[in-house]
Coordinates of C-alpha atoms and ligand atoms in Angstrom, one line a residue:
M1 CA 24.7 13.8 13.6
S2 CA 28.5 13.1 14.7
G3 CA 30.9 11.2 12.9
S4 CA 30.4 8.1 15.0
E5 CA 26.5 8.2 14.9
F6 CA 27.1 8.5 11.0
Q7 CA 29.2 5.5 11.0
L8 CA 26.5 3.4 12.8
I9 CA 23.8 4.6 10.6
N10 CA 26.0 3.7 7.5
H11 CA 26.6 0.2 9.3
Y12 CA 22.6 -0.6 8.6
F13 CA 22.1 1.3 5.4
S14 CA 24.9 1.3 3.2
R15 CA 24.2 -2.1 1.6
L16 CA 20.7 -2.7 1.9
G17 CA 18.8 -5.1 -0.1
V18 CA 20.0 -6.6 -3.2
D19 CA 22.9 -5.3 -5.8
R20 CA 21.1 -4.6 -9.0
T21 CA 23.0 -4.3 -12.3
D22 CA 21.1 -1.3 -13.0
V23 CA 22.5 1.1 -10.1
L24 CA 25.8 2.4 -11.5
L25 CA 26.6 4.0 -8.0
G26 CA 24.7 3.5 -5.0
V27 CA 25.1 5.0 -1.4
G28 CA 28.2 7.0 -0.7
D29 CA 28.4 9.8 -2.9
D30 CA 26.6 13.0 -3.7
C31 CA 23.9 11.2 -5.8
A32 CA 23.0 7.8 -6.8
L33 CA 23.7 6.9 -10.6
L34 CA 20.6 4.9 -11.9
Q35 CA 20.0 3.4 -15.3
V36 CA 16.4 3.0 -16.5
P37 CA 15.9 0.0 -18.9
E38 CA 15.0 1.1 -22.5
G39 CA 11.4 1.2 -23.4
Q40 CA 10.2 1.7 -19.7
V41 CA 9.5 4.8 -17.8
L42 CA 10.2 5.5 -14.1
A43 CA 7.4 5.3 -11.5
V44 CA 8.2 7.1 -8.4
S45 CA 6.3 7.4 -5.1
I46 CA 7.2 8.7 -1.7
D47 CA 5.4 8.4 1.7
T48 CA 6.1 9.7 5.1
L49 CA 5.5 8.0 8.3
V50 CA 5.5 10.4 11.4
E51 CA 5.5 8.8 14.9
G52 CA 2.2 9.7 16.9
V53 CA 0.3 10.6 13.4
H54 CA 1.0 7.2 11.3
F55 CA 2.3 5.0 14.4
F56 CA 2.0 4.8 17.9
P57 CA 5.1 5.7 19.7
G58 CA 6.9 2.5 21.0
V59 CA 5.7 0.6 17.9
D60 CA 7.5 -2.6 17.3
P61 CA 10.5 -1.3 15.0
E62 CA 11.0 -4.4 12.7
S63 CA 7.3 -4.2 11.9
L64 CA 7.9 -0.4 11.3
G65 CA 10.4 -1.2 8.9
H66 CA 8.5 -3.6 6.9
K67 CA 5.5 -1.4 7.0
A68 CA 7.2 2.0 5.8
L69 CA 8.5 0.0 2.8
A70 CA 5.5 -1.9 2.2
V71 CA 3.2 1.1 2.0
N72 CA 5.3 2.3 -0.9
L73 CA 5.5 -0.8 -2.9
S74 CA 1.7 -0.8 -2.6
D75 CA 1.8 2.2 -4.5
L76 CA 4.1 0.7 -7.2
A77 CA 1.7 -2.4 -7.3
A78 CA -1.1 0.1 -7.9
M79 CA 0.8 1.4 -11.1
G80 CA 1.7 -1.7 -12.7
A81 CA 5.3 -1.3 -11.9
D82 CA 8.2 -3.6 -11.1
P83 CA 10.3 -2.2 -7.9
A84 CA 13.6 -1.5 -8.4
W85 CA 15.4 1.3 -6.1
I86 CA 14.6 2.9 -2.6
T87 CA 16.0 6.1 -1.1
L88 CA 15.2 6.5 2.7
A89 CA 15.0 9.6 4.9
L90 CA 15.5 8.9 8.4
T91 CA 14.8 11.6 11.1
L92 CA 15.5 10.1 14.4
P93 CA 15.5 11.8 18.0
R94 CA 18.6 9.8 19.2
V95 CA 20.7 7.1 17.8
D96 CA 19.4 3.9 19.3
E97 CA 21.6 0.8 17.9
Q98 CA 18.8 -1.7 18.8
W99 CA 15.9 0.4 17.1
L100 CA 18.2 0.7 14.3
A101 CA 18.8 -3.0 14.0
A102 CA 15.4 -4.3 14.1
F103 CA 14.2 -1.1 11.9
S104 CA 16.5 -2.1 9.1
S105 CA 16.2 -5.9 9.2
G106 CA 12.1 -5.7 9.0
F107 CA 13.0 -3.1 5.8
A108 CA 15.8 -5.2 4.3
A109 CA 14.0 -8.1 4.5
L110 CA 11.0 -6.9 2.2
A111 CA 13.6 -5.1 0.0
K112 CA 15.4 -8.4 -0.6
R113 CA 12.1 -10.2 -1.2
F114 CA 11.2 -7.8 -4.0
Q115 CA 14.7 -7.3 -5.2
L116 CA 15.1 -3.8 -4.3
Q117 CA 18.3 -1.8 -3.7
L118 CA 18.6 0.9 -1.3
V119 CA 20.5 3.5 -3.3
G120 CA 20.8 6.7 -0.8
G121 CA 19.1 8.6 1.5
D122 CA 19.5 11.2 4.2
T123 CA 19.8 11.1 8.1
T124 CA 18.8 14.0 10.6
R125 CA 18.1 14.6 14.0
G126 CA 14.5 15.3 15.4
P127 CA 11.1 14.1 15.9
L128 CA 11.0 10.3 14.5
T129 CA 9.9 10.6 11.0
I130 CA 10.7 7.9 8.1
S131 CA 10.3 9.2 4.5
V132 CA 10.7 6.1 1.8
Q133 CA 10.7 7.0 -1.9
V134 CA 10.3 3.9 -4.4
H135 CA 11.4 3.7 -7.8
G136 CA 10.1 1.1 -10.3
F137 CA 9.7 0.7 -13.9
V138 CA 6.8 0.1 -15.9
A139 CA 6.5 -0.3 -19.8
S140 CA 5.8 3.0 -21.6
G141 CA 2.0 3.4 -22.0
K142 CA 1.2 0.6 -19.7
A143 CA 0.9 2.3 -16.3
L144 CA -2.4 1.6 -14.2
R145 CA -3.7 5.3 -14.1
R146 CA -6.7 6.5 -12.2
D147 CA -8.0 8.4 -14.9
R148 CA -8.7 5.9 -17.4
A149 CA -12.0 4.1 -15.8
K150 CA -15.0 3.9 -18.3
P151 CA -18.4 2.9 -17.9
G152 CA -18.9 -0.6 -18.3
D153 CA -15.5 -1.6 -16.9
L154 CA -15.2 -4.1 -13.9
I155 CA -14.2 -3.4 -10.6
Y156 CA -12.0 -6.3 -8.7
V157 CA -10.4 -6.1 -5.4
S158 CA -7.8 -8.2 -4.0
G159 CA -7.7 -10.3 -0.8
T160 CA -10.3 -9.1 2.1
L161 CA -11.0 -5.6 3.2
G162 CA -11.8 -4.2 6.8
D163 CA -9.0 -6.6 8.7
A164 CA -6.7 -3.8 9.3
G165 CA -9.6 -1.3 10.4
L166 CA -11.0 -3.8 12.8
A167 CA -7.6 -4.3 14.4
L168 CA -7.4 -0.6 14.8
L169 CA -11.1 -0.7 16.4
A170 CA -9.9 -3.6 18.5
Q171 CA -6.8 -1.4 19.5
K172 CA -8.8 1.8 20.6
G173 CA -11.0 -0.6 22.8
A174 CA -14.2 -0.2 20.8
Y175 CA -14.5 -4.0 19.6
D176 CA -13.4 -7.2 20.8
P177 CA -12.7 -9.7 17.9
G178 CA -11.8 -12.5 20.5
A179 CA -9.1 -15.1 19.4
D180 CA -9.1 -13.4 15.8
L181 CA -7.2 -10.3 17.2
A182 CA -3.5 -11.5 16.4
A183 CA -4.4 -12.2 12.8
L184 CA -6.2 -8.9 12.2
Q185 CA -3.2 -7.0 13.8
I186 CA -0.9 -8.7 11.2
R187 CA -2.9 -7.1 8.4
L188 CA -2.5 -3.7 10.1
D189 CA 1.1 -4.0 11.1
R190 CA 2.7 -5.9 8.4
P191 CA 0.7 -5.1 5.2
E192 CA 1.5 -7.4 2.4
P193 CA 2.3 -5.3 -0.8
R194 CA 0.2 -6.8 -3.8
I195 CA 3.2 -6.7 -6.1
G196 CA 2.8 -10.1 -7.4
T197 CA -1.0 -9.8 -8.1
S198 CA -0.3 -6.9 -10.0
Q199 CA 2.3 -8.4 -12.1
S200 CA 0.2 -11.2 -12.6
V201 CA -3.0 -9.2 -14.4
R202 CA -1.6 -5.8 -14.8
D203 CA -1.8 -6.3 -18.7
L204 CA -5.6 -7.0 -18.5
A205 CA -6.1 -3.8 -16.4
T206 CA -6.5 -0.2 -17.3
G207 CA -6.4 1.3 -13.9
A208 CA -5.6 0.7 -10.3
I209 CA -5.5 2.2 -7.1
D210 CA -4.1 0.7 -3.6
I211 CA -6.7 1.0 -0.6
S212 CA -5.1 2.8 2.0
D213 CA -7.9 5.2 2.9
G214 CA -10.8 2.9 2.5
L215 CA -12.4 1.5 -0.8
L216 CA -14.8 4.2 -1.1
A217 CA -12.4 7.1 -0.7
D218 CA -9.9 5.3 -3.0
L219 CA -12.2 4.2 -5.7
G220 CA -13.8 8.0 -5.4
H221 CA -10.3 9.2 -6.6
I222 CA -10.6 6.7 -9.8
C223 CA -14.3 8.0 -10.3
E224 CA -13.2 11.7 -10.0
Q225 CA -10.3 11.5 -12.1
S226 CA -12.1 9.5 -14.8
R227 CA -15.4 11.5 -14.4
V228 CA -17.3 8.3 -14.0
G229 CA -19.5 6.6 -11.1
A230 CA -19.7 3.3 -9.8
V231 CA -22.0 0.7 -8.5
I232 CA -20.7 -1.6 -5.7
N233 CA -22.4 -4.9 -4.7
L234 CA -22.2 -5.2 -1.0
S235 CA -22.6 -9.0 -0.9
N236 CA -19.3 -9.4 -3.3
I237 CA -17.0 -7.4 -1.1
P238 CA -14.4 -10.1 0.0
L239 CA -14.7 -10.3 3.9
S240 CA -12.7 -12.4 6.3
D241 CA -14.3 -14.4 8.9
P242 CA -13.8 -12.1 11.7
V243 CA -14.9 -8.9 9.7
R244 CA -17.9 -10.9 8.3
V245 CA -19.0 -11.5 12.0
Y246 CA -18.6 -7.5 12.9
V247 CA -20.4 -6.5 10.0
E248 CA -23.4 -8.9 10.7
K249 CA -23.3 -8.1 14.4
Q250 CA -23.0 -4.4 14.2
Q251 CA -25.1 -4.0 11.1
D252 CA -21.9 -1.5 9.9
W253 CA -20.1 -1.4 6.6
T254 CA -17.9 1.4 7.6
I255 CA -15.1 -0.9 8.4
P256 CA -14.8 -2.7 5.1
L257 CA -15.7 0.1 3.1
S258 CA -14.3 3.1 4.8
A259 CA -11.4 2.1 7.0
G260 CA -8.0 2.2 5.7
D261 CA -4.8 0.3 6.1
D262 CA -5.6 -2.9 3.9
Y263 CA -3.2 -2.0 1.1
E264 CA -5.2 -4.4 -1.2
L265 CA -5.6 -3.4 -4.9
C266 CA -8.5 -1.9 -6.4
L267 CA -8.2 -2.9 -10.3
I268 CA -10.2 -1.4 -13.2
V269 CA -10.9 -4.2 -16.0
P270 CA -12.6 -4.0 -19.1
A271 CA -15.5 -6.3 -19.3
R272 CA -14.0 -8.2 -22.4
H273 CA -11.1 -9.4 -19.8
Q274 CA -13.5 -10.9 -17.3
A275 CA -13.1 -14.5 -18.2
E276 CA -9.2 -14.2 -18.5
I277 CA -8.5 -12.2 -15.0
E278 CA -10.7 -14.9 -13.3
A279 CA -8.9 -17.5 -14.8
R280 CA -5.6 -16.1 -13.9
A281 CA -6.9 -15.3 -10.4
Q282 CA -7.2 -19.0 -9.6
G283 CA -3.4 -19.2 -9.9
L284 CA -2.7 -16.5 -7.6
D285 CA -1.8 -17.0 -3.5
V286 CA -4.4 -14.1 -2.9
G287 CA -7.9 -13.9 -4.2
L288 CA -9.6 -11.2 -6.7
S289 CA -13.3 -10.6 -6.2
L290 CA -15.6 -8.9 -8.8
I291 CA -17.4 -6.2 -6.6
G292 CA -19.1 -3.9 -9.0
Q293 CA -18.6 -1.9 -12.2
I294 CA -17.9 1.4 -13.3
E295 CA -20.9 3.5 -14.6
V296 CA -22.1 6.9 -16.0
G297 CA -22.5 9.4 -13.3
E298 CA -20.3 10.9 -10.4
T299 CA -21.3 8.9 -7.4
I300 CA -20.5 5.6 -5.8
C301 CA -23.8 3.7 -5.0
C302 CA -23.6 0.6 -2.9
L303 CA -26.3 -2.2 -3.1
D304 CA -27.3 -4.6 -0.5
E305 CA -28.2 -8.3 -1.7
N306 CA -31.7 -7.3 -2.5
G307 CA -30.4 -4.5 -4.6
T308 CA -31.5 -2.0 -2.2
Q309 CA -29.0 1.1 -2.2
I310 CA -27.3 1.6 1.4
Q311 CA -25.9 4.7 2.5
I312 CA -22.4 4.2 4.0
G313 CA -20.5 7.3 5.8
S314 CA -17.7 8.4 3.7
G315 CA -14.8 8.0 5.7
G316 CA -11.1 7.9 4.6
Y317 CA -8.4 9.6 6.5
D318 CA -7.9 13.5 5.8
H319 CA -4.8 15.0 7.4
F320 CA -6.4 18.7 6.7
P321 CA -10.0 18.4 7.0
S322 CA -11.6 21.5 5.5
S323 CA -14.4 22.0 8.0
Ligands
ADP401 P1 25.1 15.0 1.8 O1 26.0 15.8 2.7 O2 25.7 14.9 0.4 O3 23.7 15.0 1.5 P2 25.0 12.5 3.5 O4 25.9 13.1 4.5 O5 23.6 12.9 3.8 O6 25.6 13.4 2.1 O7 25.0 11.2 2.8 C1 26.2 10.6 2.4 C2 25.7 9.3 1.6 O8 25.0 8.3 2.4 C3 24.6 9.6 0.6 O9 25.2 8.8 -0.3 C4 23.5 9.4 1.2 O10 22.6 9.0 -0.1 C5 23.5 8.2 2.1 N1 22.7 8.1 3.0 C6 22.6 9.1 4.2 N2 21.6 8.7 5.0 C7 21.1 7.5 4.3 C8 20.0 6.6 5.0 N3 19.4 6.7 5.9 N4 19.7 5.6 4.3 C9 20.5 5.3 3.0 N5 21.7 6.0 2.6 C10 21.7 7.3 3.2
MG402 MG1 22.2 14.5 3.2

């Protein structure tokens, strides 16, 4: 980057988000200096979006700024952590001021909403690639880990599943959702990290994962790491109207169960907390649905409304498929 290019980037990224008192030194030095509150541990996660792999070339930069941060915040929500700091590594083919202004505005709006501060990053020239690292705090011993699920625990999911997957299917021209396309597209382009949901119920849960690769794949990670199985009741899977219509018309459950990009939470909750979590869910702006439970075993079994087992294609997006 030339000096003037760096100044331009500095203009957009030197003071992004809120000013936090736990940031002793932010953007501008060799390192940021950060203070983790006493009794809390640092939860750290990074995600990379590559043009042509994770998003289409020419996608709206404002939405891209939102999504790049949202998918990371979703990981903090799934860990039961409170968002605090961000670092951002940007690889840009060229310095395009309009693009930078729009990208940083989508990114900054979400950062402000969740009280985050951008504390550093890196800027290089190359194929458009965005790496965002988030840092959050979680009380020591209270993180929602994937390896703590026990037979008998209840499985809840937030919001509705399959909306982003249906938008992607429509984008590929494989299905026409009619007038619902715009609402579905928002679910794909501007996922809403379920931070508030996580903060409201995390003390009742022992584990969680965010659904980025599809419910079966992501719940599968919990089952694998906890060495358990699960039973899912398909009639309890929360569906928006357009996804319900799709499932009924096409007799196809892969969109709500195996398509990714919804970024809803899948929570593991000991059965003794059922009444409490359902009472708290009443006050949330996004619903929580009880979809099944953890069992002894190592498979996820899906039952229809008659209790008959249904086979679903596994799905989930794998960047390095082994076959
Ligand atoms: P260094 O040579 O020490 O890596 P840089 O020139 O890459 O320093 O960055 C200078 C300062 O600007 C550092 O504090 C760095 O964290 C920050 N920075 C660089 N790029 C970004 C970015 N895209 N977003 C936020 N901060 C950035
Ligand atoms: Mg650098």
